[in-house]
Short mmCIF file of C-alpha atoms in Angstrom, two decimals:
data_model
loop_
_atom_site.label_atom_id
_atom_site.label_comp_id
_atom_site.label_asym_id
_atom_site.label_seq_id
_atom_site.Cartn_x
_atom_site.Cartn_y
_atom_site.Cartn_z
CA MET A 187 -15.61 -14.06 16.34
CA ALA A 188 -13.39 -12.75 19.15
CA ALA A 189 -14.08 -9.22 20.36
CA GLU A 190 -10.82 -7.98 18.97
CA SER A 191 -11.45 -9.49 15.53
CA PRO A 192 -12.89 -7.23 12.83
CA ALA A 193 -16.44 -6.43 13.87
CA MET A 194 -19.46 -8.31 12.66
CA ARG A 195 -22.46 -6.07 12.03
CA ARG A 196 -26.03 -7.06 11.46
CA VAL A 197 -27.59 -4.81 8.82
CA GLN A 198 -30.84 -4.54 6.98
CA VAL A 199 -29.52 -5.19 3.47
CA ALA A 200 -32.59 -3.54 1.97
CA GLU A 201 -31.56 -0.26 3.62
CA HIS A 202 -28.07 -0.32 1.97
CA PRO A 203 -28.44 0.26 -1.80
CA ARG A 204 -24.97 -1.12 -2.61
CA LEU A 205 -25.44 -4.29 -0.56
CA LEU A 206 -28.90 -4.79 -1.98
CA LYS A 207 -27.63 -4.41 -5.53
CA LEU A 208 -24.77 -6.84 -4.79
CA LYS A 209 -27.27 -9.33 -3.29
CA GLU A 210 -29.47 -9.19 -6.41
CA MET A 211 -26.46 -9.56 -8.77
CA PHE A 212 -25.23 -12.50 -6.64
CA ASN A 213 -28.67 -14.20 -6.93
CA SER A 214 -28.73 -13.74 -10.67
CA LYS A 215 -25.17 -15.06 -11.00
CA PHE A 216 -25.27 -18.05 -8.61
CA GLY A 217 -29.08 -18.66 -8.16
CA SER A 218 -28.76 -18.26 -4.38
CA ILE A 219 -28.51 -15.67 -1.62
CA PRO A 220 -25.20 -14.62 0.05
CA LYS A 221 -24.74 -15.73 3.68
CA PHE A 222 -22.59 -12.65 4.57
CA TYR A 223 -20.70 -9.68 3.10
CA VAL A 224 -17.18 -8.46 3.85
CA ARG A 225 -15.71 -4.98 3.20
CA ALA A 226 -12.10 -3.78 3.33
CA PRO A 227 -11.18 -0.13 2.59
CA GLY A 228 -8.51 1.32 0.39
CA ARG A 229 -6.11 3.85 1.86
CA VAL A 230 -4.28 7.02 1.16
CA ASN A 231 -0.82 7.36 2.58
CA ILE A 232 -0.54 10.95 3.81
CA ILE A 233 3.24 10.78 4.28
CA GLY A 234 5.88 8.03 4.53
CA GLU A 235 6.38 6.62 1.03
CA HIS A 236 8.45 3.48 0.32
CA ILE A 237 9.66 3.20 3.91
CA ASP A 238 7.43 0.56 5.44
CA TYR A 239 9.47 -2.27 3.85
CA CYS A 240 12.59 -0.58 5.31
CA GLY A 241 11.05 -0.92 8.83
CA TYR A 242 9.93 2.67 9.27
CA SER A 243 6.68 4.16 10.46
CA VAL A 244 4.08 5.43 7.97
CA LEU A 245 1.05 7.68 8.31
CA PRO A 246 -1.96 6.49 6.21
CA MET A 247 -5.72 6.76 6.64
CA ALA A 248 -8.45 4.54 5.27
CA ILE A 249 -10.64 6.05 2.58
CA GLU A 250 -14.36 5.54 2.10
CA GLN A 251 -13.86 3.61 -1.17
CA ASP A 252 -13.57 -0.12 -0.61
CA VAL A 253 -13.79 -3.68 -1.83
CA LEU A 254 -17.02 -5.48 -0.93
CA ILE A 255 -17.55 -9.24 -1.34
CA ALA A 256 -20.78 -11.19 -1.12
CA VAL A 257 -20.16 -14.78 0.04
CA GLU A 258 -21.90 -18.12 0.15
CA PRO A 259 -20.07 -21.21 1.51
CA VAL A 260 -20.90 -24.30 -0.53
CA LYS A 261 -20.58 -28.03 0.14
CA THR A 262 -18.36 -28.64 -2.90
CA TYR A 263 -14.61 -27.97 -2.84
CA THR A 264 -14.92 -25.42 -5.65
CA LEU A 265 -14.10 -21.72 -5.29
CA GLN A 266 -16.07 -19.64 -7.75
CA LEU A 267 -15.15 -15.96 -8.11
CA ALA A 268 -17.05 -13.31 -10.12
CA ASN A 269 -16.66 -9.57 -10.31
CA THR A 270 -19.35 -6.91 -10.86
CA ASN A 271 -16.89 -5.22 -13.24
CA PRO A 272 -17.12 -6.93 -16.67
CA LEU A 273 -13.41 -6.18 -17.27
CA TYR A 274 -12.52 -8.86 -14.68
CA PRO A 275 -13.51 -12.36 -15.96
CA ASP A 276 -15.00 -15.08 -13.81
CA PHE A 277 -12.59 -17.60 -12.28
CA SER A 278 -13.08 -20.97 -10.61
CA THR A 279 -10.62 -23.47 -9.06
CA SER A 280 -10.45 -26.24 -6.57
CA ALA A 281 -10.25 -24.79 -3.04
CA ASN A 282 -7.70 -27.47 -2.16
CA ASN A 283 -5.23 -26.67 -4.87
CA ILE A 284 -4.57 -22.93 -4.80
CA GLN A 285 -2.04 -21.93 -7.48
CA ILE A 286 -0.94 -18.27 -7.71
CA ASP A 287 0.55 -17.24 -11.05
CA LYS A 288 3.31 -14.63 -10.38
CA THR A 289 3.83 -14.00 -14.05
CA LYS A 290 0.37 -12.40 -14.52
CA PRO A 291 -1.09 -10.27 -11.73
CA LEU A 292 -4.68 -11.09 -12.70
CA TRP A 293 -7.43 -9.85 -10.34
CA HIS A 294 -8.36 -13.29 -8.93
CA ASN A 295 -4.80 -13.94 -7.82
CA TYR A 296 -5.13 -11.24 -5.15
CA PHE A 297 -8.15 -13.05 -3.75
CA LEU A 298 -6.17 -16.29 -3.78
CA CYS A 299 -3.35 -14.62 -1.82
CA GLY A 300 -5.72 -13.79 1.06
CA LEU A 301 -7.28 -17.24 1.00
CA LYS A 302 -3.93 -19.05 0.89
CA GLY A 303 -2.53 -16.92 3.73
CA ILE A 304 -5.38 -17.95 6.11
CA GLN A 305 -5.23 -21.54 4.90
CA GLU A 306 -1.52 -21.82 5.63
CA HIS A 307 -1.77 -19.96 8.93
CA PHE A 308 -4.10 -22.69 10.27
CA GLY A 309 -2.27 -25.49 8.41
CA LEU A 310 -5.44 -26.57 6.57
CA SER A 311 -5.27 -28.97 3.59
CA ASN A 312 -8.99 -29.04 2.91
CA LEU A 313 -10.98 -25.86 2.48
CA THR A 314 -14.71 -25.58 1.94
CA GLY A 315 -15.78 -24.16 -1.39
CA MET A 316 -17.51 -20.84 -1.80
CA ASN A 317 -19.22 -18.56 -4.25
CA CYS A 318 -18.01 -15.02 -4.13
CA LEU A 319 -19.05 -11.87 -5.97
CA VAL A 320 -16.61 -8.97 -5.71
CA ASP A 321 -17.50 -5.30 -6.05
CA GLY A 322 -14.87 -2.59 -5.76
CA ASN A 323 -15.03 1.20 -6.08
CA ILE A 324 -11.31 1.98 -5.47
CA PRO A 325 -9.80 3.16 -8.77
CA PRO A 326 -7.44 0.31 -9.82
CA SER A 327 -3.68 0.80 -10.20
CA SER A 328 -4.05 4.31 -8.72
CA GLY A 329 -1.88 4.04 -5.55
CA LEU A 330 -4.96 3.76 -3.27
CA SER A 331 -4.32 0.10 -2.46
CA SER A 332 -7.14 -1.62 -4.33
CA SER A 333 -5.10 -4.81 -4.60
CA SER A 334 -4.33 -4.97 -0.86
CA ALA A 335 -7.95 -4.23 -0.02
CA LEU A 336 -8.90 -7.27 -2.13
CA VAL A 337 -6.28 -9.47 -0.37
CA CYS A 338 -7.54 -8.32 3.06
CA CYS A 339 -11.15 -8.81 2.07
CA ALA A 340 -10.38 -12.37 0.86
CA GLY A 341 -8.46 -13.16 4.08
CA LEU A 342 -11.45 -12.02 6.16
CA VAL A 343 -13.87 -13.93 3.92
CA THR A 344 -11.85 -17.14 4.41
CA LEU A 345 -11.58 -16.64 8.18
CA THR A 346 -15.36 -16.06 8.45
CA VAL A 347 -16.21 -19.16 6.37
CA LEU A 348 -13.89 -21.24 8.60
CA GLY A 349 -15.50 -19.78 11.76
CA ARG A 350 -12.02 -19.07 13.21
CA ASN A 351 -10.79 -16.16 15.31
CA LEU A 352 -7.83 -13.83 14.79
CA SER A 353 -7.06 -10.35 16.03
CA LYS A 354 -6.91 -7.46 13.59
CA VAL A 355 -3.12 -7.30 14.07
CA GLU A 356 -2.73 -11.00 13.26
CA LEU A 357 -4.92 -10.65 10.18
CA ALA A 358 -2.95 -7.66 8.97
CA GLU A 359 0.35 -9.50 9.38
CA ILE A 360 -0.95 -12.63 7.60
CA CYS A 361 -2.33 -10.63 4.67
CA ALA A 362 0.89 -8.56 4.36
CA LYS A 363 2.92 -11.71 4.12
CA SER A 364 0.48 -13.49 1.77
CA GLU A 365 0.29 -10.60 -0.72
CA ARG A 366 3.95 -11.40 -1.48
CA TYR A 367 2.69 -14.57 -3.22
CA ILE A 368 1.92 -12.27 -6.14
CA GLY A 369 5.60 -11.25 -6.40
CA THR A 370 5.72 -7.79 -4.79
CA GLU A 371 8.04 -7.37 -1.83
CA GLY A 372 5.84 -4.83 -0.01
CA GLY A 373 5.94 -3.74 3.67
CA GLY A 374 2.76 -3.98 5.73
CA MET A 375 1.18 -0.53 5.63
CA ASP A 376 -1.71 -1.25 3.28
CA GLN A 377 -2.97 -4.33 5.08
CA SER A 378 -2.48 -2.76 8.55
CA ILE A 379 -4.59 0.30 7.81
CA SER A 380 -7.23 -1.79 6.05
CA PHE A 381 -7.85 -3.73 9.23
CA LEU A 382 -6.85 -1.23 11.98
CA ALA A 383 -8.39 1.96 10.60
CA GLU A 384 -10.95 3.83 12.67
CA GLU A 385 -13.27 6.50 11.45
CA GLY A 386 -12.12 10.09 12.06
CA THR A 387 -8.41 9.49 12.65
CA ALA A 388 -5.30 8.79 10.63
CA LYS A 389 -2.87 6.21 12.09
CA LEU A 390 0.88 6.23 12.72
CA ILE A 391 1.73 2.60 11.93
CA GLU A 392 4.96 1.14 13.39
CA PHE A 393 6.34 -2.27 12.56
CA SER A 394 8.14 -5.09 14.45
CA PRO A 395 5.95 -5.40 16.41
CA LEU A 396 3.00 -3.96 14.53
CA ARG A 397 1.25 -1.23 16.50
CA THR A 398 -0.74 1.92 15.72
CA THR A 399 -1.20 5.33 17.24
CA ASP A 400 -4.11 7.69 16.43
CA VAL A 401 -3.04 10.91 14.73
CA LYS A 402 -5.65 13.71 14.84
CA LEU A 403 -5.56 15.59 11.55
CA PRO A 404 -6.11 19.42 11.49
CA SER A 405 -9.78 20.35 11.60
CA GLY A 406 -9.29 23.37 9.34
CA ALA A 407 -8.05 21.33 6.34
CA VAL A 408 -9.17 18.49 4.15
CA PHE A 409 -7.18 15.92 2.16
CA VAL A 410 -7.94 15.75 -1.53
CA ILE A 411 -7.06 12.81 -3.77
CA ALA A 412 -6.42 13.49 -7.46
CA ASN A 413 -5.86 10.63 -9.90
CA SER A 414 -3.17 11.26 -12.55
CA CYS A 415 -5.02 8.67 -14.76
CA VAL A 416 -1.66 6.95 -15.34
CA GLU A 417 -2.20 3.36 -14.14
CA MET A 418 0.61 1.54 -12.44
CA ASN A 419 0.34 -2.07 -11.25
CA LYS A 420 3.39 -2.71 -9.07
CA ALA A 421 3.14 -6.47 -9.53
CA ALA A 422 3.43 -6.00 -13.30
CA THR A 423 6.72 -4.07 -13.25
CA SER A 424 10.15 -4.65 -11.77
CA GLN A 425 10.59 -1.00 -10.62
CA PHE A 426 9.07 -1.62 -7.18
CA ASN A 427 11.09 -4.70 -6.42
CA ILE A 428 14.30 -3.03 -7.64
CA ARG A 429 13.75 -0.21 -5.11
CA VAL A 430 13.25 -2.81 -2.35
CA MET A 431 16.55 -4.44 -3.36
CA GLU A 432 18.42 -1.13 -3.59
CA CYS A 433 17.36 -0.40 0.00
CA ARG A 434 18.53 -3.85 1.08
CA LEU A 435 21.90 -3.42 -0.60
CA ALA A 436 22.32 0.09 0.88
CA ALA A 437 21.63 -1.35 4.34
CA LYS A 438 24.30 -4.01 3.84
CA LEU A 439 26.92 -1.54 2.60
CA LEU A 440 26.17 0.93 5.45
CA ALA A 441 26.45 -1.94 7.99
CA LYS A 442 29.79 -3.05 6.49
CA TYR A 443 31.08 0.52 6.51
CA LYS A 444 30.32 0.73 10.25
CA ASN A 445 31.92 -2.68 10.91
CA LEU A 446 28.59 -4.31 11.81
CA GLN A 447 27.65 -7.93 11.05
CA TRP A 448 26.13 -7.07 7.66
CA ASP A 449 25.23 -10.41 6.11
CA ASN A 450 21.93 -10.79 7.98
CA VAL A 451 20.94 -7.14 7.72
CA LEU A 452 17.91 -6.69 5.43
CA ARG A 453 16.46 -3.29 6.24
CA LEU A 454 17.76 0.24 6.66
CA ASP A 455 16.11 0.63 10.09
CA GLU A 456 18.24 -2.30 11.38
CA VAL A 457 21.44 -0.28 10.68
CA GLN A 458 20.08 2.70 12.65
CA ALA A 459 18.98 0.42 15.50
CA LYS A 460 22.32 -1.36 15.71
CA LEU A 461 24.17 2.02 15.72
CA GLY A 462 21.72 3.59 18.18
CA ILE A 463 21.77 6.97 16.46
CA SER A 464 19.17 9.43 15.11
CA LEU A 465 17.75 9.58 11.60
CA GLU A 466 19.63 12.84 11.10
CA GLU A 467 22.87 11.09 12.00
CA MET A 468 22.04 8.22 9.66
CA LEU A 469 21.85 10.80 6.82
CA LEU A 470 25.38 11.87 7.69
CA VAL A 471 26.59 8.26 7.74
CA THR A 472 24.96 7.79 4.32
CA GLU A 473 26.91 10.82 3.03
CA ASP A 474 30.19 9.30 4.29
CA ALA A 475 29.61 5.69 3.32
CA LEU A 476 27.92 5.80 -0.07
CA HIS A 477 28.62 7.72 -3.30
CA PRO A 478 25.92 9.35 -5.47
CA GLU A 479 27.14 7.59 -8.63
CA PRO A 480 25.27 4.32 -9.34
CA TYR A 481 26.84 1.04 -8.20
CA ASN A 482 27.23 -1.89 -10.55
CA PRO A 483 27.07 -5.49 -9.25
CA GLU A 484 30.87 -5.84 -9.38
CA GLU A 485 31.44 -2.82 -7.12
CA ILE A 486 28.86 -4.06 -4.63
CA CYS A 487 30.69 -7.42 -4.54
CA ARG A 488 34.02 -5.62 -3.91
CA CYS A 489 32.50 -3.57 -1.10
CA LEU A 490 31.04 -6.64 0.62
CA GLY A 491 33.88 -9.00 -0.24
CA ILE A 492 31.65 -11.53 -1.97
CA SER A 493 31.47 -13.15 -5.41
CA LEU A 494 28.94 -12.25 -8.15
CA GLU A 495 27.49 -15.69 -7.68
CA GLU A 496 26.93 -15.06 -3.96
CA LEU A 497 25.32 -11.68 -4.74
CA ARG A 498 22.94 -13.28 -7.24
CA THR A 499 21.96 -16.33 -5.28
CA GLN A 500 22.09 -15.13 -1.67
CA ILE A 501 21.04 -11.45 -1.79
CA LEU A 502 19.26 -10.51 -5.02
CA SER A 503 15.69 -11.73 -5.63
CA PRO A 504 15.02 -13.72 -8.85
CA ASN A 505 13.46 -10.68 -10.53
CA THR A 506 16.43 -8.37 -9.76
CA GLN A 507 19.30 -10.62 -10.71
CA ASP A 508 19.80 -9.02 -14.11
CA VAL A 509 19.76 -5.38 -12.92
CA LEU A 510 22.94 -3.60 -14.02
CA ILE A 511 22.91 -0.48 -11.83
CA PHE A 512 21.77 0.23 -8.28
CA LYS A 513 21.36 3.75 -6.84
CA LEU A 514 22.10 3.12 -3.20
CA TYR A 515 22.95 6.60 -1.96
CA GLN A 516 19.78 8.18 -3.31
CA ARG A 517 17.48 5.45 -1.95
CA ALA A 518 18.98 5.53 1.53
CA LYS A 519 18.81 9.34 1.62
CA HIS A 520 15.15 9.20 0.71
CA VAL A 521 14.27 6.56 3.31
CA TYR A 522 16.03 8.24 6.25
CA SER A 523 14.75 11.71 5.36
CA GLU A 524 11.20 10.47 4.76
CA ALA A 525 11.16 8.51 8.05
CA ALA A 526 12.12 11.77 9.82
CA ARG A 527 9.34 13.67 8.03
CA VAL A 528 6.72 11.19 9.23
CA LEU A 529 7.76 11.75 12.88
CA GLN A 530 7.77 15.52 12.32
CA PHE A 531 4.29 15.37 10.75
CA LYS A 532 2.92 13.48 13.83
CA LYS A 533 4.60 15.94 16.21
CA ILE A 534 3.06 18.94 14.43
CA CYS A 535 -0.39 17.28 14.57
CA GLU A 536 0.08 16.77 18.34
CA GLU A 537 1.31 20.25 19.06
CA ALA A 538 -1.23 21.96 16.69
CA PRO A 539 0.60 25.29 16.14
CA GLU A 540 -1.32 28.14 14.51
CA ASN A 541 0.41 27.62 11.17
CA MET A 542 -0.12 23.83 11.40
CA VAL A 543 -1.60 23.34 7.90
CA GLN A 544 1.28 25.30 6.30
CA LEU A 545 3.90 23.25 8.19
CA LEU A 546 2.27 19.93 7.27
CA GLY A 547 2.01 21.09 3.65
CA GLU A 548 5.76 21.87 3.57
CA LEU A 549 6.57 18.34 4.75
CA MET A 550 4.31 16.87 2.06
CA ASN A 551 6.08 19.03 -0.59
CA GLN A 552 9.50 17.91 0.65
CA SER A 553 8.28 14.29 0.50
CA HIS A 554 7.22 14.64 -3.14
CA MET A 555 10.55 16.19 -4.06
CA SER A 556 12.41 13.34 -2.45
CA CYS A 557 10.16 10.70 -4.16
CA ARG A 558 10.73 12.44 -7.48
CA ASP A 559 14.48 13.12 -7.27
CA MET A 560 15.97 10.59 -4.85
CA TYR A 561 13.62 7.65 -5.16
CA GLU A 562 12.67 8.32 -8.81
CA CYS A 563 9.12 6.92 -8.36
CA SER A 564 7.17 9.80 -9.84
CA CYS A 565 6.22 10.40 -13.50
CA PRO A 566 5.68 13.60 -15.60
CA GLU A 567 1.91 13.51 -15.21
CA LEU A 568 2.11 13.16 -11.42
CA ASP A 569 4.62 16.07 -11.21
CA GLN A 570 2.31 18.20 -13.35
CA LEU A 571 -0.73 17.30 -11.23
CA VAL A 572 1.14 18.07 -7.95
CA ASP A 573 2.24 21.40 -9.40
CA ILE A 574 -1.30 22.31 -10.46
CA CYS A 575 -2.63 21.40 -7.00
CA ARG A 576 -0.06 23.65 -5.30
CA LYS A 577 -0.72 26.57 -7.61
CA LEU A 578 -4.48 26.31 -7.12
CA GLY A 579 -4.53 26.43 -3.36
CA ALA A 580 -3.09 23.26 -1.78
CA GLN A 581 -0.66 23.99 1.08
CA GLY A 582 1.13 20.75 0.17
CA SER A 583 0.78 18.01 -2.44
CA ARG A 584 2.64 14.77 -3.12
CA LEU A 585 2.35 11.47 -4.90
CA THR A 586 0.84 8.71 -2.78
CA GLY A 587 1.24 4.96 -3.10
CA ALA A 588 4.02 3.28 -5.00
CA GLY A 589 4.13 6.04 -7.61
CA TRP A 590 5.04 5.78 -11.33
CA GLY A 591 1.41 6.90 -11.87
CA GLY A 592 -1.65 6.72 -9.62
CA CYS A 593 -2.73 9.57 -7.32
CA ALA A 594 -1.56 12.71 -5.62
CA VAL A 595 -2.78 13.72 -2.12
CA SER A 596 -3.06 17.39 -1.21
CA ILE A 597 -3.75 19.21 2.01
CA VAL A 598 -6.22 22.04 1.28
CA PRO A 599 -7.67 24.66 3.72
CA ALA A 600 -11.33 23.70 4.21
CA ASP A 601 -12.66 27.12 3.16
CA LYS A 602 -10.83 26.84 -0.21
CA LEU A 603 -12.16 23.36 -1.09
CA PRO A 604 -14.99 24.10 -3.54
CA GLY A 605 -12.90 26.46 -5.68
CA PHE A 606 -9.87 24.11 -5.47
CA LEU A 607 -11.87 21.13 -6.78
CA ALA A 608 -13.44 23.14 -9.64
CA ASN A 609 -10.10 24.65 -10.71
CA VAL A 610 -8.10 21.47 -10.57
CA HIS A 611 -10.79 19.67 -12.53
CA LYS A 612 -10.59 22.31 -15.21
CA ALA A 613 -6.76 22.56 -15.21
CA TYR A 614 -5.88 18.85 -15.28
CA TYR A 615 -8.92 16.90 -16.45
CA GLN A 616 -10.36 19.14 -19.15
CA ARG A 617 -9.08 18.22 -22.60
CA SER A 618 -7.83 20.77 -25.15
CA ASP A 619 -11.08 20.32 -27.12
CA GLY A 620 -13.05 21.49 -24.09
CA SER A 621 -14.36 18.02 -23.15
CA LEU A 622 -13.61 16.49 -19.74
CA ALA A 623 -11.64 13.28 -19.21
CA PRO A 624 -13.79 10.37 -18.02
CA GLU A 625 -14.74 10.96 -14.34
CA LYS A 626 -13.48 7.60 -13.01
CA GLN A 627 -13.44 9.08 -9.45
CA ASN A 628 -10.58 11.29 -10.47
CA LEU A 629 -10.85 14.02 -7.83
CA PHE A 630 -12.40 13.86 -4.39
CA ALA A 631 -11.98 15.05 -0.85
CA THR A 632 -11.75 12.29 1.74
CA LYS A 633 -11.88 11.87 5.46
CA PRO A 634 -10.51 9.02 7.57
CA GLY A 635 -12.77 5.97 7.19
CA GLY A 636 -13.19 2.79 9.22
CA GLY A 637 -11.52 -0.57 8.80
CA ALA A 638 -12.59 -4.02 7.56
CA LEU A 639 -16.01 -5.39 8.56
CA VAL A 640 -18.22 -8.43 8.17
CA PHE A 641 -21.93 -7.70 7.49
CA LEU A 642 -24.59 -10.27 8.37
CA GLU A 643 -28.17 -9.84 7.20
CA ALA A 644 -30.38 -8.81 10.11
#
């Protein structure tokens, strides 16, 4: 593959217990040996929630947990998928007739998204078949991007089977677009960090065009992920897509208020770019242009001077056409203030003041408050978990990922880590009868991990 494509590494499989176990399971499943293995990591978004699809920069890092796939190309045109987790049933289909069912976000559909994205990029009608065994250790539906890691892994599997070359940026953009086949209107953060991550550094990810900047995190602190144990699959609920649509409607109303050509405006960052003003000034424009009371479809139509039919068919997505209220003011306020916090976070990391950890923690706390109150994407369990983390020594704590469940991320001074982990475990995961909740990778410290890789047997 090209030098800028995700690296291929030759490894002694026997020296890697997880690869060896996967190889043995593959052999027992398919009666053959994998030709190669692909990994793609999950991620934790440190700050910058629900703003990538509005065009704004985010600040994630890859985590060590990942999706790993063992692959064998076959001469037939059949794709056979299996999973080491018995909860996920086997699936097979013709590689030339990829159908993705949006009504049920089943695990194999995420693999099909990545495969279809690469197939369509190269305009291929015939794909070779393959046998694939998937192994993942990212807690599912936890806000750590297990689904995007699977899409990215599948995209890289398909690219490798085809023997084609793409840069990491191209791969990230294709996989971000193809994940929408499942029905979620996401941005591009998850796929970008999965491919572009480098060990030891977080990344500021900017969009249009996609580019990344290393952000050195404070050496005196660690980031701890805590799972609320409330699962949330964003493809299985309308909440995520409603927020995307509320941001789109807010952008159109703000553009109209400022006498801009509003009909082709889709994202809140476009309004700021057209006006050429700061994020702080955009917050003032939002105060002037939008009211805190929810908007109904009729009022949106009056503001834009369009009919209900035009709103439904030309602006709303099929899964938001029946929504009765839209909170435009709150969503725009969150996006512009969160985008400003991301830039502030990066600036503090660069300047490294003495009270750096405290300042970063305050930004994370503000982010959670905005997600909870303005974006309404938290849940009681997440709020309780964030509260516990702060009380027990975190300088800052916030939900991470889409929300409505999933994980919190906390910044914790390194010297407080052992006590912090023990106390949070006891306070949140210990049941009233004294027993502990199932471990399920509920609580762990993490450091920035590397991006997607292809492993060949040495």
